[in-house]
Short mmCIF file of C-alpha atoms in Angstrom, two decimals:
data_model
loop_
_atom_site.label_atom_id
_atom_site.label_comp_id
_atom_site.label_asym_id
_atom_site.label_seq_id
_atom_site.Cartn_x
_atom_site.Cartn_y
_atom_site.Cartn_z
CA UNK A 1344 -5.09 23.81 -1.21
CA UNK A 1345 -2.80 21.90 1.14
CA UNK A 1346 0.75 21.17 0.04
CA UNK A 1347 1.26 17.61 -1.17
CA UNK A 1348 4.23 15.36 -0.45
CA UNK A 1349 4.67 11.83 -1.82
CA UNK A 1350 6.90 9.60 0.32
CA UNK A 1351 8.40 6.53 -1.36
CA UNK A 1352 10.40 4.14 0.85
CA UNK A 1353 12.59 2.01 -1.40
CA UNK A 1354 14.82 -0.96 -0.55
CA UNK A 1355 16.60 -2.50 -3.56
CA UNK A 1356 13.90 -1.30 -5.96
CA UNK A 1357 16.08 -0.75 -9.05
CA UNK A 1358 13.71 -2.90 -11.07
CA UNK A 1359 10.64 -0.85 -10.13
CA UNK A 1360 11.53 2.72 -9.16
CA UNK A 1361 11.75 4.01 -12.74
CA UNK A 1362 8.25 2.78 -13.58
CA UNK A 1363 6.87 4.14 -10.32
CA UNK A 1364 8.31 7.62 -10.91
CA UNK A 1365 7.29 7.66 -14.58
CA UNK A 1366 3.76 6.93 -13.36
CA UNK A 1367 3.92 10.07 -11.24
CA UNK A 1368 5.11 12.09 -14.21
CA UNK A 1369 1.97 11.08 -16.15
CA UNK A 1370 -0.36 12.50 -13.48
CA UNK A 1371 -2.78 15.19 -14.66
CA UNK A 1372 -2.42 17.04 -11.34
CA UNK A 1373 -0.80 20.46 -11.96
CA UNK A 1374 -0.09 22.15 -8.59
CA UNK A 1375 3.43 21.66 -7.17
CA UNK A 1376 4.18 18.34 -5.50
CA UNK A 1377 7.22 17.24 -3.50
CA UNK A 1378 8.44 13.69 -4.01
CA UNK A 1379 10.81 12.17 -1.47
CA UNK A 1380 12.39 8.81 -2.22
CA UNK A 1381 13.93 7.20 0.87
CA UNK A 1382 16.43 4.61 -0.34
CA UNK A 1383 17.13 2.45 2.69
CA UNK A 1384 19.83 -0.21 2.96
CA UNK A 1385 20.08 -0.50 -0.82
CA UNK A 1386 22.71 -2.68 -2.44
CA UNK A 1387 21.68 -1.67 -5.95
CA UNK A 1388 21.36 1.62 -7.85
CA UNK A 1389 17.85 2.53 -6.65
CA UNK A 1390 18.98 5.98 -5.47
CA UNK A 1391 20.85 6.80 -8.68
CA UNK A 1392 17.90 5.70 -10.81
CA UNK A 1393 15.56 7.86 -8.76
CA UNK A 1394 17.83 10.92 -9.05
CA UNK A 1395 17.93 10.52 -12.83
CA UNK A 1396 14.28 11.67 -12.93
CA UNK A 1397 14.99 14.96 -11.16
CA UNK A 1398 15.15 17.06 -14.31
CA UNK A 1399 11.81 15.71 -15.58
CA UNK A 1400 10.07 16.57 -12.31
CA UNK A 1401 11.70 20.01 -12.19
CA UNK A 1402 10.41 20.71 -15.71
CA UNK A 1403 6.84 20.51 -14.44
CA UNK A 1404 7.57 22.49 -11.29
CA UNK A 1405 7.74 19.51 -8.93
CA UNK A 1406 10.63 18.68 -6.62
CA UNK A 1407 12.32 15.30 -6.29
CA UNK A 1408 14.52 14.60 -3.28
CA UNK A 1409 16.39 11.33 -2.73
CA UNK A 1410 17.45 10.44 0.78
CA UNK A 1411 19.83 7.52 1.37
CA UNK A 1412 19.85 5.61 4.65
CA UNK A 1413 22.54 3.04 5.41
CA UNK A 1414 20.15 0.88 7.41
CA UNK A 1415 17.30 -0.94 5.72
CA UNK A 1416 13.78 -0.98 7.10
CA UNK A 1417 10.50 0.48 5.91
CA UNK A 1418 9.46 2.00 9.24
CA UNK A 1419 12.74 3.86 9.61
CA UNK A 1420 12.37 5.09 6.03
CA UNK A 1421 8.81 6.29 6.66
CA UNK A 1422 9.82 8.19 9.78
CA UNK A 1423 12.80 9.74 8.01
CA UNK A 1424 10.59 10.78 5.11
CA UNK A 1425 8.05 12.33 7.47
CA UNK A 1426 10.83 14.33 9.12
CA UNK A 1427 11.80 15.72 5.68
CA UNK A 1428 8.24 16.54 4.58
CA UNK A 1429 6.44 19.84 4.89
CA UNK A 1430 2.98 20.00 6.55
CA UNK A 1431 0.04 19.13 4.34
CA UNK A 1432 -1.23 16.11 2.45
CA UNK A 1433 1.05 13.07 2.59
CA UNK A 1434 0.84 10.16 0.20
CA UNK A 1435 2.73 7.03 1.22
CA UNK A 1436 3.60 5.05 -1.89
CA UNK A 1437 5.47 1.76 -2.29
CA UNK A 1438 8.15 1.82 -4.98
CA UNK A 1439 6.51 -1.00 -6.96
CA UNK A 1440 3.17 0.80 -7.34
CA UNK A 1441 2.04 2.51 -10.54
CA UNK A 1442 -0.66 5.16 -10.17
CA UNK A 1443 -3.17 5.77 -12.96
CA UNK A 1444 -3.04 9.32 -14.40
CA UNK A 1445 -6.04 10.79 -12.51
CA UNK A 1446 -5.40 9.20 -9.12
CA UNK A 1447 -3.16 11.89 -7.64
CA UNK A 1448 -5.63 14.68 -8.44
CA UNK A 1449 -8.44 12.59 -6.94
CA UNK A 1450 -6.52 11.97 -3.72
CA UNK A 1451 -5.67 15.65 -3.29
CA UNK A 1452 -9.27 16.69 -3.94
CA UNK A 1453 -10.58 14.16 -1.42
CA UNK A 1454 -8.10 15.23 1.25
CA UNK A 1455 -8.32 18.99 0.81
CA UNK A 1456 -10.39 19.53 3.93
CA UNK A 1457 -9.77 20.60 7.51
CA UNK A 1458 -11.38 17.41 8.82
CA UNK A 1459 -9.13 14.35 9.38
CA UNK A 1460 -9.30 12.08 6.35
CA UNK A 1461 -7.64 8.95 4.97
CA UNK A 1462 -7.83 8.12 1.25
CA UNK A 1463 -6.75 5.50 -1.23
CA UNK A 1464 -7.30 4.41 -4.80
CA UNK A 1465 -8.91 1.36 -6.33
CA UNK A 1466 -6.43 -1.52 -6.11
CA UNK A 1467 -5.86 -3.50 -9.27
CA UNK A 1468 -3.52 -6.49 -9.14
CA UNK A 1469 -0.90 -6.36 -11.88
CA UNK A 1470 -0.98 -9.34 -14.28
CA UNK A 1471 0.72 -12.35 -12.68
CA UNK A 1472 2.88 -14.79 -14.60
CA UNK A 1473 2.09 -17.72 -12.30
CA UNK A 1474 -1.32 -19.28 -13.02
CA UNK A 1475 -2.09 -19.97 -9.36
CA UNK A 1476 -1.21 -16.39 -8.42
CA UNK A 1477 -3.43 -15.09 -11.22
CA UNK A 1478 -6.36 -17.21 -10.01
CA UNK A 1479 -5.79 -16.15 -6.40
CA UNK A 1480 -5.63 -12.49 -7.38
CA UNK A 1481 -8.80 -12.71 -9.47
CA UNK A 1482 -10.76 -14.08 -6.51
CA UNK A 1483 -9.12 -11.92 -3.86
CA UNK A 1484 -10.00 -8.72 -5.73
CA UNK A 1485 -13.71 -9.65 -5.47
CA UNK A 1486 -13.66 -9.86 -1.66
CA UNK A 1487 -15.59 -6.99 -0.04
CA UNK A 1488 -12.59 -5.38 1.63
CA UNK A 1489 -10.71 -5.12 -1.66
CA UNK A 1490 -13.65 -4.52 -4.00
CA UNK A 1491 -15.40 -1.87 -1.91
CA UNK A 1492 -13.01 -0.79 0.84
CA UNK A 1493 -9.94 1.41 1.08
CA UNK A 1494 -7.26 -1.23 1.54
CA UNK A 1495 -4.13 0.90 1.84
CA UNK A 1496 -2.05 -1.89 0.31
CA UNK A 1497 0.91 -0.20 -1.37
CA UNK A 1498 -0.68 3.26 -1.28
CA UNK A 1499 -2.47 5.33 1.32
CA UNK A 1500 -2.82 9.06 1.91
CA UNK A 1501 -3.80 11.39 4.75
CA UNK A 1502 -4.33 15.11 5.09
CA UNK A 1503 -2.61 17.28 7.69
CA UNK A 1504 -5.33 16.79 10.30
CA UNK A 1505 -5.30 13.06 9.62
CA UNK A 1506 -1.52 12.82 10.02
CA UNK A 1507 -1.89 14.39 13.46
CA UNK A 1508 -3.73 11.25 14.60
CA UNK A 1509 -0.43 9.48 15.36
CA UNK A 1510 3.18 10.41 16.02
CA UNK A 1511 6.10 8.46 14.63
CA UNK A 1512 5.39 5.16 12.91
CA UNK A 1513 5.91 2.35 15.44
CA UNK A 1514 7.88 -0.77 14.56
CA UNK A 1515 5.00 -2.82 13.18
CA UNK A 1516 4.65 -5.26 10.30
CA UNK A 1517 1.59 -3.62 8.76
CA UNK A 1518 2.08 0.13 8.59
CA UNK A 1519 -0.96 0.57 6.33
CA UNK A 1520 -3.26 -1.26 8.78
CA UNK A 1521 -1.90 0.81 11.66
CA UNK A 1522 -2.69 4.05 9.84
CA UNK A 1523 -6.03 2.97 8.36
CA UNK A 1524 -7.43 1.99 11.75
CA UNK A 1525 -6.81 5.47 13.11
CA UNK A 1526 -9.81 6.46 10.99
CA UNK A 1527 -13.45 5.42 11.12
CA UNK A 1528 -15.08 3.97 8.02
CA UNK A 1529 -16.77 7.33 7.41
CA UNK A 1530 -13.36 9.04 7.40
CA UNK A 1531 -11.85 6.67 4.82
CA UNK A 1532 -12.37 7.86 1.27
CA UNK A 1533 -12.10 5.69 -1.83
CA UNK A 1534 -10.99 7.56 -4.94
CA UNK A 1535 -12.38 5.64 -7.90
CA UNK A 1536 -9.15 5.65 -9.88
CA UNK A 1537 -6.93 2.56 -10.06
CA UNK A 1538 -3.36 1.81 -9.16
CA UNK A 1539 -1.37 -1.29 -10.08
CA UNK A 1540 -0.19 -3.54 -7.23
CA UNK A 1541 2.02 -6.61 -7.80
CA UNK A 1542 1.11 -9.94 -6.22
CA UNK A 1543 3.48 -12.65 -4.99
CA UNK A 1544 4.32 -15.17 -7.70
CA UNK A 1545 3.77 -18.84 -6.85
CA UNK A 1546 2.20 -20.83 -4.02
CA UNK A 1547 5.11 -20.68 -1.58
CA UNK A 1548 5.47 -16.91 -1.86
CA UNK A 1549 1.73 -16.38 -1.61
CA UNK A 1550 1.61 -18.36 1.62
CA UNK A 1551 4.62 -16.47 2.96
CA UNK A 1552 3.11 -13.07 2.22
CA UNK A 1553 -0.37 -14.05 3.43
CA UNK A 1554 1.09 -15.26 6.72
CA UNK A 1555 2.98 -12.01 7.04
CA UNK A 1556 -0.24 -10.07 6.48
CA UNK A 1557 -2.08 -12.10 9.11
CA UNK A 1558 0.78 -11.59 11.57
CA UNK A 1559 0.61 -7.87 10.94
CA UNK A 1560 -3.10 -7.69 11.75
CA UNK A 1561 -2.63 -9.82 14.88
CA UNK A 1562 0.22 -7.59 16.03
CA UNK A 1563 -1.94 -4.48 15.72
CA UNK A 1564 -4.70 -6.16 17.77
CA UNK A 1565 -2.22 -7.10 20.49
CA UNK A 1566 -0.31 -3.83 20.73
CA UNK A 1567 -3.09 -1.38 19.89
CA UNK A 1568 -6.36 -3.02 21.05
CA UNK A 1569 -8.26 0.24 20.59
CA UNK A 1570 -7.76 0.13 16.81
CA UNK A 1571 -9.37 -3.14 15.52
CA UNK A 1572 -12.96 -2.12 16.45
CA UNK A 1573 -12.70 0.42 13.62
CA UNK A 1574 -12.00 -2.33 11.09
CA UNK A 1575 -15.47 -2.43 9.55
CA UNK A 1576 -16.66 -5.09 7.11
CA UNK A 1577 -13.56 -7.08 6.17
CA UNK A 1578 -14.32 -10.80 6.08
CA UNK A 1579 -17.12 -12.04 3.82
CA UNK A 1580 -19.97 -13.96 5.44
CA UNK A 1581 -20.63 -17.57 4.54
CA UNK A 1582 -23.33 -16.84 1.97
CA UNK A 1583 -21.25 -14.11 0.38
CA UNK A 1584 -18.24 -16.42 0.17
CA UNK A 1585 -20.33 -19.20 -1.38
CA UNK A 1586 -21.67 -16.78 -3.98
CA UNK A 1587 -18.16 -15.65 -4.90
CA UNK A 1588 -16.94 -19.26 -5.00
CA UNK A 1589 -19.75 -20.26 -7.36
CA UNK A 1590 -18.76 -17.47 -9.71
CA UNK A 1591 -15.08 -18.41 -9.77
CA UNK A 1592 -14.42 -21.96 -8.50
CA UNK A 1593 -10.80 -22.02 -9.68
CA UNK A 1594 -10.06 -18.71 -8.01
CA UNK A 1595 -11.74 -19.91 -4.83
CA UNK A 1596 -9.69 -23.11 -4.90
CA UNK A 1597 -6.45 -21.11 -5.17
CA UNK A 1598 -7.52 -18.73 -2.41
CA UNK A 1599 -8.64 -21.59 -0.17
CA UNK A 1600 -5.45 -23.58 -0.68
CA UNK A 1601 -3.31 -20.64 0.39
CA UNK A 1602 -5.54 -19.95 3.41
CA UNK A 1603 -5.36 -23.60 4.51
CA UNK A 1604 -1.58 -23.65 4.17
CA UNK A 1605 -1.33 -20.54 6.32
CA UNK A 1606 -3.54 -22.09 9.00
CA UNK A 1607 -1.65 -25.38 8.86
CA UNK A 1608 1.54 -23.57 9.75
CA UNK A 1609 3.43 -24.50 6.61
CA UNK A 1610 6.18 -22.37 5.16
CA UNK A 1611 7.38 -20.95 8.47
CA UNK A 1612 10.53 -19.31 7.09
CA UNK A 1613 10.94 -15.58 7.53
CA UNK A 1614 9.04 -13.45 5.05
CA UNK A 1615 10.85 -11.89 2.14
CA UNK A 1616 9.56 -9.76 -0.72
CA UNK A 1617 7.27 -12.03 -2.66
CA UNK A 1618 7.12 -10.63 -6.17
#
């Protein structure tokens, strides 16, 4: 079995890192795992909170390493984490993600092959406090790419042969899209175990994040034109969209309002974390 390393880039994640790491401690996977938290540009106690879990991981034979970088930036954190990691399976995990107990074992099993593979879990949006965000999330989760695909949002994993598909992470908005499109649809494996992913709260933040996502996809198409042809079935067709809208008109209205705002060019301020 390939060695497994979990890389967690974390910028000012004091409110989330404890829950993320506790989620890892609940995993039913027994072989040794290395966890590397890369605290980057933090102005809070993210690093200290992460280190406080070291004894609990050591008790189950896992290692926890916390790296602190003065400069913030997810791409720099990912590249630093890769430089610290041993060869083998690598799981890239956002600090606000909570994995269900059987997901880690499922990812390792799926990736324990000599052939290049990419894997992810079944995304479940965490309960939103804002009613519009809740309606948007309910509809968005039914879209084909989310319901049946391997999104990579907040969590994606590759085996050693898969990681060899690219070198250092480039400075791009959408690191998960960049990695996912290095693999054909047949090479992307969905592990049918959920993980919790937080959605932006409120209309303004939803528009901001959605615009950021669209910019990320457009950037990949411009800089790496060989990658988008591997996208696969992402956007629903007209009949499929109408069927989904009929089943959840309020969710469709929320989703449509955000999409129209993005197209209209509203909310042009720089993107910030939208939770």
